[in-house]
Amino acid sequence: MDRVAQASADRALETHLDSQVALDRFLAGVERRALRMAEFATGNRDEALDIVQDAMFVLVRRYRDRGDSEWGPLFHRILQTRILDWYRRGRVRHKWLAWLAPHDNEDEDPLASLPDAGARRPEDLLGNARAGEALESALRNLPLRQQQAFLLRTWEGLDVAATASAMGCSEGSVKTHYSRAVHTLRDLLEDHWP
Amino acid sequence: MTDHRDKEFLNRIRTELDRSSGTLDELTIARLRAARHRALETAPPRRRWFLAGGIAAATALSGVIALLVISPATAPLATGLDQIELLADADPDLYKELEFYRWLAERQHAG
């Protein structure tokens, strides 16, 4: 290898390692909250871990060369898209299962009997003494888009525009979802946090 | 609900969420760390890295071709036994690297 090529390779390697360190720091800072967000949506830790890992892979593979100021919005966009994909796949699967399952009562809505991965019964929620568990139950019971808007705005601290970008929807939709989420959470949690 | 109570309510939620993510069990934390490391380790090097490697490979190849052209035709060729000795003397790490490059090429081809 001649000197020019060697120097170029050394510089590239140095930049590559710097980027690795910065990415590692960024992902370490966001991974726990990302996991909890995915867990609220799926109701399952293993599924949530898969989603977060997938989002990490995509960010590193496609966007490692972007500046670290761009990684946050990009990561949340990828994560929320993966959560939405998971949710849609589940709905399709549930529809097929419901269609294939034998029906004793044709008048009964088959979808109504399908278990919701994240939902808990209201009486469980009301009987729950711990505010943290009540919050978790309430968040899991929110419709997905409300849940996403609320967590991105309140927990991640994204503004309306960044939240809309992460969710792939309009700013107006974000405001609507967020407002409804806050209203629902207030109603569900007022016994715990008056 | 007043603005003040709204803020207080949202602050309590934020605090509770922070607490829940800060008290994850060790196994989950280890799995997250492993996922992060896997993502970082399997990331392809930058294009410039490939470019530098390409330049180096092209330079080396042109050197080999020049040597073959310039060297006398009567130069003894390595026998099969010589090649075996060369392989035996080579650094075992080289083969680990070769495995890695083959795996990387297969992944890129598959992707």
Short mmCIF file of C-alpha atoms in Angstrom, two decimals:
data_model
loop_
_atom_site.label_atom_id
_atom_site.label_comp_id
_atom_site.label_asym_id
_atom_site.label_seq_id
_atom_site.Cartn_x
_atom_site.Cartn_y
_atom_site.Cartn_z
CA MET A 1 0.00 0.00 0.00
CA ASP A 2 1.52 3.37 -0.96
CA ARG A 3 1.73 6.22 1.50
CA VAL A 4 -1.18 8.20 0.11
CA ALA A 5 -3.49 5.21 0.25
CA GLN A 6 -2.25 4.32 3.73
CA ALA A 7 -2.81 7.85 5.02
CA SER A 8 -6.26 7.93 3.49
CA ALA A 9 -7.09 4.57 5.04
CA ASP A 10 -5.79 5.72 8.44
CA ARG A 11 -7.91 8.88 8.32
CA ALA A 12 -10.97 6.90 7.28
CA LEU A 13 -10.40 4.43 10.10
CA GLU A 14 -9.98 7.24 12.62
CA THR A 15 -13.19 8.91 11.46
CA HIS A 16 -14.94 5.55 11.50
CA LEU A 17 -13.87 4.93 15.12
CA ASP A 18 -14.91 8.45 16.19
CA SER A 19 -18.28 7.82 14.63
CA GLN A 20 -18.55 4.46 16.41
CA VAL A 21 -17.90 6.10 19.79
CA ALA A 22 -20.40 8.88 19.16
CA LEU A 23 -23.06 6.47 17.95
CA ASP A 24 -22.47 4.18 20.92
CA ARG A 25 -22.94 7.12 23.27
CA PHE A 26 -26.09 8.26 21.50
CA LEU A 27 -27.68 4.81 21.47
CA ALA A 28 -26.74 4.15 25.09
CA GLY A 29 -28.51 7.38 26.03
CA VAL A 30 -31.74 6.59 24.23
CA GLU A 31 -32.06 2.80 24.37
CA ARG A 32 -33.88 2.44 27.70
CA ARG A 33 -36.58 4.95 26.89
CA ALA A 34 -36.90 3.41 23.43
CA LEU A 35 -37.39 0.00 25.00
CA ARG A 36 -40.09 1.26 27.34
CA MET A 37 -41.90 3.01 24.47
CA ALA A 38 -41.87 -0.17 22.39
CA GLU A 39 -42.98 -2.13 25.44
CA PHE A 40 -45.94 0.15 26.08
CA ALA A 41 -46.99 -0.40 22.46
CA THR A 42 -46.46 -4.16 22.27
CA GLY A 43 -47.04 -5.23 25.85
CA ASN A 44 -44.14 -7.62 25.44
CA ARG A 45 -40.51 -7.07 26.40
CA ASP A 46 -39.02 -9.51 23.89
CA GLU A 47 -40.95 -7.93 21.04
CA ALA A 48 -39.87 -4.51 22.29
CA LEU A 49 -36.21 -5.56 22.39
CA ASP A 50 -36.46 -6.81 18.80
CA ILE A 51 -37.97 -3.52 17.68
CA VAL A 52 -35.29 -1.45 19.43
CA GLN A 53 -32.49 -3.61 18.05
CA ASP A 54 -33.94 -3.31 14.57
CA ALA A 55 -34.12 0.47 14.91
CA MET A 56 -30.49 0.55 16.05
CA PHE A 57 -29.39 -1.51 13.05
CA VAL A 58 -31.20 0.74 10.60
CA LEU A 59 -29.84 3.93 12.17
CA VAL A 60 -26.25 2.66 12.15
CA ARG A 61 -26.45 1.14 8.68
CA ARG A 62 -28.11 4.03 6.91
CA TYR A 63 -27.44 7.17 8.88
CA ARG A 64 -24.13 6.76 10.67
CA ASP A 65 -22.60 9.51 8.53
CA ARG A 66 -25.20 12.05 9.60
CA GLY A 67 -24.34 14.47 12.36
CA ASP A 68 -25.27 13.51 15.90
CA SER A 69 -27.86 16.30 15.95
CA GLU A 70 -29.81 14.37 13.32
CA TRP A 71 -29.64 10.98 14.99
CA GLY A 72 -32.35 11.74 17.56
CA PRO A 73 -35.15 12.59 15.11
CA LEU A 74 -34.04 9.84 12.73
CA PHE A 75 -33.94 7.21 15.45
CA HIS A 76 -37.40 8.13 16.69
CA ARG A 77 -38.74 8.08 13.16
CA ILE A 78 -37.34 4.58 12.62
CA LEU A 79 -38.50 3.35 16.03
CA GLN A 80 -42.05 4.65 15.64
CA THR A 81 -42.26 3.21 12.13
CA ARG A 82 -41.15 -0.18 13.43
CA ILE A 83 -43.73 0.00 16.23
CA LEU A 84 -46.45 0.87 13.71
CA ASP A 85 -45.34 -2.01 11.45
CA TRP A 86 -45.53 -4.39 14.41
CA TYR A 87 -49.00 -3.14 15.26
CA ARG A 88 -50.25 -3.51 11.68
CA ARG A 89 -48.82 -7.02 11.35
CA GLY A 90 -50.61 -7.96 14.57
CA ARG A 91 -53.91 -6.62 13.29
CA VAL A 92 -53.63 -8.58 10.05
CA ARG A 93 -52.69 -11.72 11.99
CA HIS A 94 -55.64 -11.28 14.34
CA LYS A 95 -58.02 -10.84 11.42
CA TRP A 96 -56.83 -14.03 9.77
CA LEU A 97 -57.02 -15.96 13.04
CA ALA A 98 -60.52 -14.67 13.65
CA TRP A 99 -61.59 -15.59 10.13
CA LEU A 100 -60.11 -19.09 10.35
CA ALA A 101 -61.39 -19.87 13.83
CA PRO A 102 -64.67 -21.84 14.11
CA HIS A 103 -67.60 -19.63 15.10
CA ASP A 104 -70.19 -20.95 17.54
CA ASN A 105 -72.19 -17.77 17.35
CA GLU A 106 -72.20 -16.08 13.96
CA ASP A 107 -73.77 -12.92 15.39
CA GLU A 108 -70.87 -12.33 17.72
CA ASP A 109 -68.05 -10.12 16.54
CA PRO A 110 -65.00 -12.42 16.41
CA LEU A 111 -62.58 -9.54 16.83
CA ALA A 112 -64.15 -8.60 20.15
CA SER A 113 -62.86 -11.78 21.77
CA LEU A 114 -59.27 -11.36 20.65
CA PRO A 115 -56.88 -10.55 23.48
CA ASP A 116 -55.21 -7.15 23.39
CA ALA A 117 -51.50 -7.64 24.04
CA GLY A 118 -51.19 -4.58 26.22
CA ALA A 119 -54.63 -4.03 27.66
CA ARG A 120 -55.69 -4.67 31.23
CA ARG A 121 -59.19 -4.61 32.64
CA PRO A 122 -60.40 -1.31 34.16
CA GLU A 123 -61.08 -3.01 37.48
CA ASP A 124 -57.45 -4.15 37.54
CA LEU A 125 -56.41 -0.60 36.94
CA LEU A 126 -58.68 0.82 39.65
CA GLY A 127 -57.57 -1.82 42.10
CA ASN A 128 -53.95 -1.11 41.42
CA ALA A 129 -52.38 0.53 44.43
CA ARG A 130 -49.20 1.64 42.80
CA ALA A 131 -49.28 4.79 40.72
CA GLY A 132 -46.46 3.55 38.51
CA GLU A 133 -48.34 0.44 37.54
CA ALA A 134 -51.49 2.48 37.04
CA LEU A 135 -49.60 4.79 34.69
CA GLU A 136 -48.21 1.84 32.78
CA SER A 137 -51.67 0.33 32.41
CA ALA A 138 -53.15 3.62 31.35
CA LEU A 139 -50.44 4.17 28.73
CA ARG A 140 -50.88 0.67 27.37
CA ASN A 141 -54.60 1.21 27.04
CA LEU A 142 -54.19 4.35 24.95
CA PRO A 143 -54.69 3.98 21.20
CA LEU A 144 -51.28 3.60 19.58
CA ARG A 145 -51.13 7.01 17.90
CA GLN A 146 -52.14 8.79 21.10
CA GLN A 147 -49.55 6.79 22.99
CA GLN A 148 -46.83 7.70 20.50
CA ALA A 149 -47.72 11.39 20.46
CA PHE A 150 -47.87 11.57 24.23
CA LEU A 151 -44.57 9.79 24.88
CA LEU A 152 -42.65 11.67 22.22
CA ARG A 153 -43.96 15.05 23.39
CA THR A 154 -43.93 14.52 27.14
CA TRP A 155 -41.06 12.10 27.68
CA GLU A 156 -38.70 12.70 24.79
CA GLY A 157 -39.47 16.41 24.83
CA LEU A 158 -39.90 16.65 21.06
CA ASP A 159 -41.80 19.67 19.77
CA VAL A 160 -44.90 19.28 17.61
CA ALA A 161 -42.98 19.42 14.33
CA ALA A 162 -40.39 16.84 15.40
CA THR A 163 -43.13 14.59 16.76
CA ALA A 164 -45.04 14.85 13.48
CA SER A 165 -41.86 13.91 11.61
CA ALA A 166 -41.21 10.94 13.89
CA MET A 167 -44.80 9.72 13.56
CA GLY A 168 -45.06 10.43 9.85
CA CYS A 169 -48.21 12.51 10.20
CA SER A 170 -49.31 16.16 10.21
CA GLU A 171 -48.73 18.57 13.09
CA GLY A 172 -52.50 18.91 13.46
CA SER A 173 -52.81 15.17 13.99
CA VAL A 174 -50.11 15.28 16.64
CA LYS A 175 -51.95 18.00 18.53
CA THR A 176 -55.20 16.04 18.38
CA HIS A 177 -53.62 12.75 19.48
CA TYR A 178 -51.69 14.45 22.27
CA SER A 179 -54.68 16.35 23.60
CA ARG A 180 -56.84 13.22 23.66
CA ALA A 181 -54.07 11.25 25.35
CA VAL A 182 -53.68 13.82 28.13
CA HIS A 183 -57.44 13.95 28.64
CA THR A 184 -57.70 10.14 28.86
CA LEU A 185 -54.72 9.84 31.20
CA ARG A 186 -56.16 12.48 33.50
CA ASP A 187 -59.40 10.53 33.72
CA LEU A 188 -57.67 7.21 34.31
CA LEU A 189 -55.13 8.45 36.82
CA GLU A 190 -57.07 11.01 38.81
CA ASP A 191 -57.65 8.50 41.61
CA HIS A 192 -53.92 7.98 41.94
CA TRP A 193 -52.69 11.50 41.24
CA PRO A 194 -55.50 13.93 42.19
CA MET B 1 -57.60 21.52 35.35
CA THR B 2 -55.41 24.62 35.52
CA ASP B 3 -52.13 25.08 33.66
CA HIS B 4 -50.27 24.66 36.93
CA ARG B 5 -52.02 21.40 37.69
CA ASP B 6 -51.47 20.29 34.09
CA LYS B 7 -47.74 20.89 34.42
CA GLU B 8 -47.63 19.14 37.75
CA PHE B 9 -49.53 16.19 36.36
CA LEU B 10 -47.22 15.86 33.34
CA ASN B 11 -44.14 16.29 35.51
CA ARG B 12 -45.25 13.44 37.71
CA ILE B 13 -45.76 11.24 34.67
CA ARG B 14 -42.32 12.18 33.34
CA THR B 15 -40.73 11.40 36.69
CA GLU B 16 -42.49 8.05 36.88
CA LEU B 17 -41.42 7.16 33.34
CA ASP B 18 -37.81 8.09 34.10
CA ARG B 19 -37.96 5.94 37.20
CA SER B 20 -39.33 2.98 35.24
CA SER B 21 -36.61 3.17 32.61
CA GLY B 22 -33.92 3.74 35.23
CA THR B 23 -34.79 0.62 37.16
CA LEU B 24 -34.71 -1.96 34.40
CA ASP B 25 -33.39 -5.35 35.47
CA GLU B 26 -29.80 -6.31 34.76
CA LEU B 27 -30.70 -8.92 32.16
CA THR B 28 -32.66 -6.41 30.10
CA ILE B 29 -29.87 -3.86 30.36
CA ALA B 30 -27.36 -6.48 29.20
CA ARG B 31 -29.60 -7.42 26.27
CA LEU B 32 -29.90 -3.79 25.25
CA ARG B 33 -26.14 -3.36 25.46
CA ALA B 34 -25.59 -6.49 23.37
CA ALA B 35 -28.08 -5.28 20.77
CA ARG B 36 -26.27 -1.94 20.57
CA HIS B 37 -22.89 -3.58 20.16
CA ARG B 38 -24.20 -5.93 17.48
CA ALA B 39 -25.62 -2.99 15.56
CA LEU B 40 -22.34 -1.09 15.78
CA GLU B 41 -20.13 -4.07 14.95
CA THR B 42 -22.04 -5.15 11.88
CA ALA B 43 -22.19 -1.68 10.40
CA PRO B 44 -20.32 -1.54 7.09
CA PRO B 45 -17.29 0.75 7.00
CA ARG B 46 -17.68 4.06 5.25
CA ARG B 47 -17.31 4.33 1.50
CA ARG B 48 -14.05 6.19 1.89
CA TRP B 49 -12.70 3.17 3.70
CA PHE B 50 -13.67 0.99 0.77
CA LEU B 51 -12.15 3.57 -1.58
CA ALA B 52 -8.86 3.52 0.28
CA GLY B 53 -8.91 -0.28 0.29
CA GLY B 54 -9.65 -0.26 -3.42
CA ILE B 55 -6.75 2.05 -4.15
CA ALA B 56 -4.43 -0.12 -2.08
CA ALA B 57 -5.64 -3.30 -3.77
CA ALA B 58 -5.25 -1.78 -7.22
CA THR B 59 -1.72 -0.63 -6.36
CA ALA B 60 -0.78 -4.06 -5.07
CA LEU B 61 -2.30 -5.77 -8.10
CA SER B 62 -0.44 -3.54 -10.53
CA GLY B 63 2.79 -4.34 -8.64
CA VAL B 64 2.17 -8.06 -8.96
CA ILE B 65 1.42 -7.74 -12.69
CA ALA B 66 4.57 -5.66 -13.19
CA LEU B 67 6.66 -8.29 -11.40
CA LEU B 68 5.19 -11.08 -13.51
CA VAL B 69 5.87 -9.18 -16.73
CA ILE B 70 9.38 -8.07 -15.78
CA SER B 71 10.58 -11.27 -14.12
CA PRO B 72 12.45 -13.78 -16.34
CA ALA B 73 10.43 -16.61 -17.79
CA THR B 74 12.94 -19.08 -16.46
CA ALA B 75 12.24 -18.14 -12.84
CA PRO B 76 11.22 -21.27 -10.97
CA LEU B 77 7.54 -21.48 -10.17
CA ALA B 78 6.46 -22.44 -6.70
CA THR B 79 5.78 -26.12 -6.49
CA GLY B 80 2.79 -27.59 -4.73
CA LEU B 81 5.03 -28.41 -1.79
CA ASP B 82 6.29 -24.80 -1.61
CA GLN B 83 2.71 -23.55 -1.52
CA ILE B 84 1.89 -25.88 1.35
CA GLU B 85 4.90 -24.59 3.27
CA LEU B 86 3.84 -21.01 2.62
CA LEU B 87 0.37 -21.75 3.95
CA ALA B 88 1.83 -23.47 6.99
CA ASP B 89 4.03 -20.46 7.80
CA ALA B 90 1.25 -17.90 7.39
CA ASP B 91 -0.23 -16.08 10.36
CA PRO B 92 -3.39 -17.89 11.55
CA ASP B 93 -5.02 -14.49 12.11
CA LEU B 94 -4.94 -14.00 8.37
CA TYR B 95 -7.41 -16.86 7.95
CA LYS B 96 -9.67 -15.41 10.62
CA GLU B 97 -9.69 -12.16 8.67
CA LEU B 98 -10.36 -14.03 5.43
CA GLU B 99 -13.35 -15.69 7.07
CA PHE B 100 -14.58 -12.30 8.18
CA TYR B 101 -14.23 -10.78 4.71
CA ARG B 102 -15.98 -13.76 3.15
CA TRP B 103 -18.82 -13.43 5.66
CA LEU B 104 -19.03 -9.69 5.02
CA ALA B 105 -19.15 -10.25 1.26
CA GLU B 106 -21.89 -12.85 1.64
CA ARG B 107 -23.93 -10.49 3.80
CA GLN B 108 -23.58 -7.67 1.31
CA HIS B 109 -24.45 -10.00 -1.53
CA ALA B 110 -27.50 -11.25 0.35
CA GLY B 111 -28.51 -7.73 1.38
#
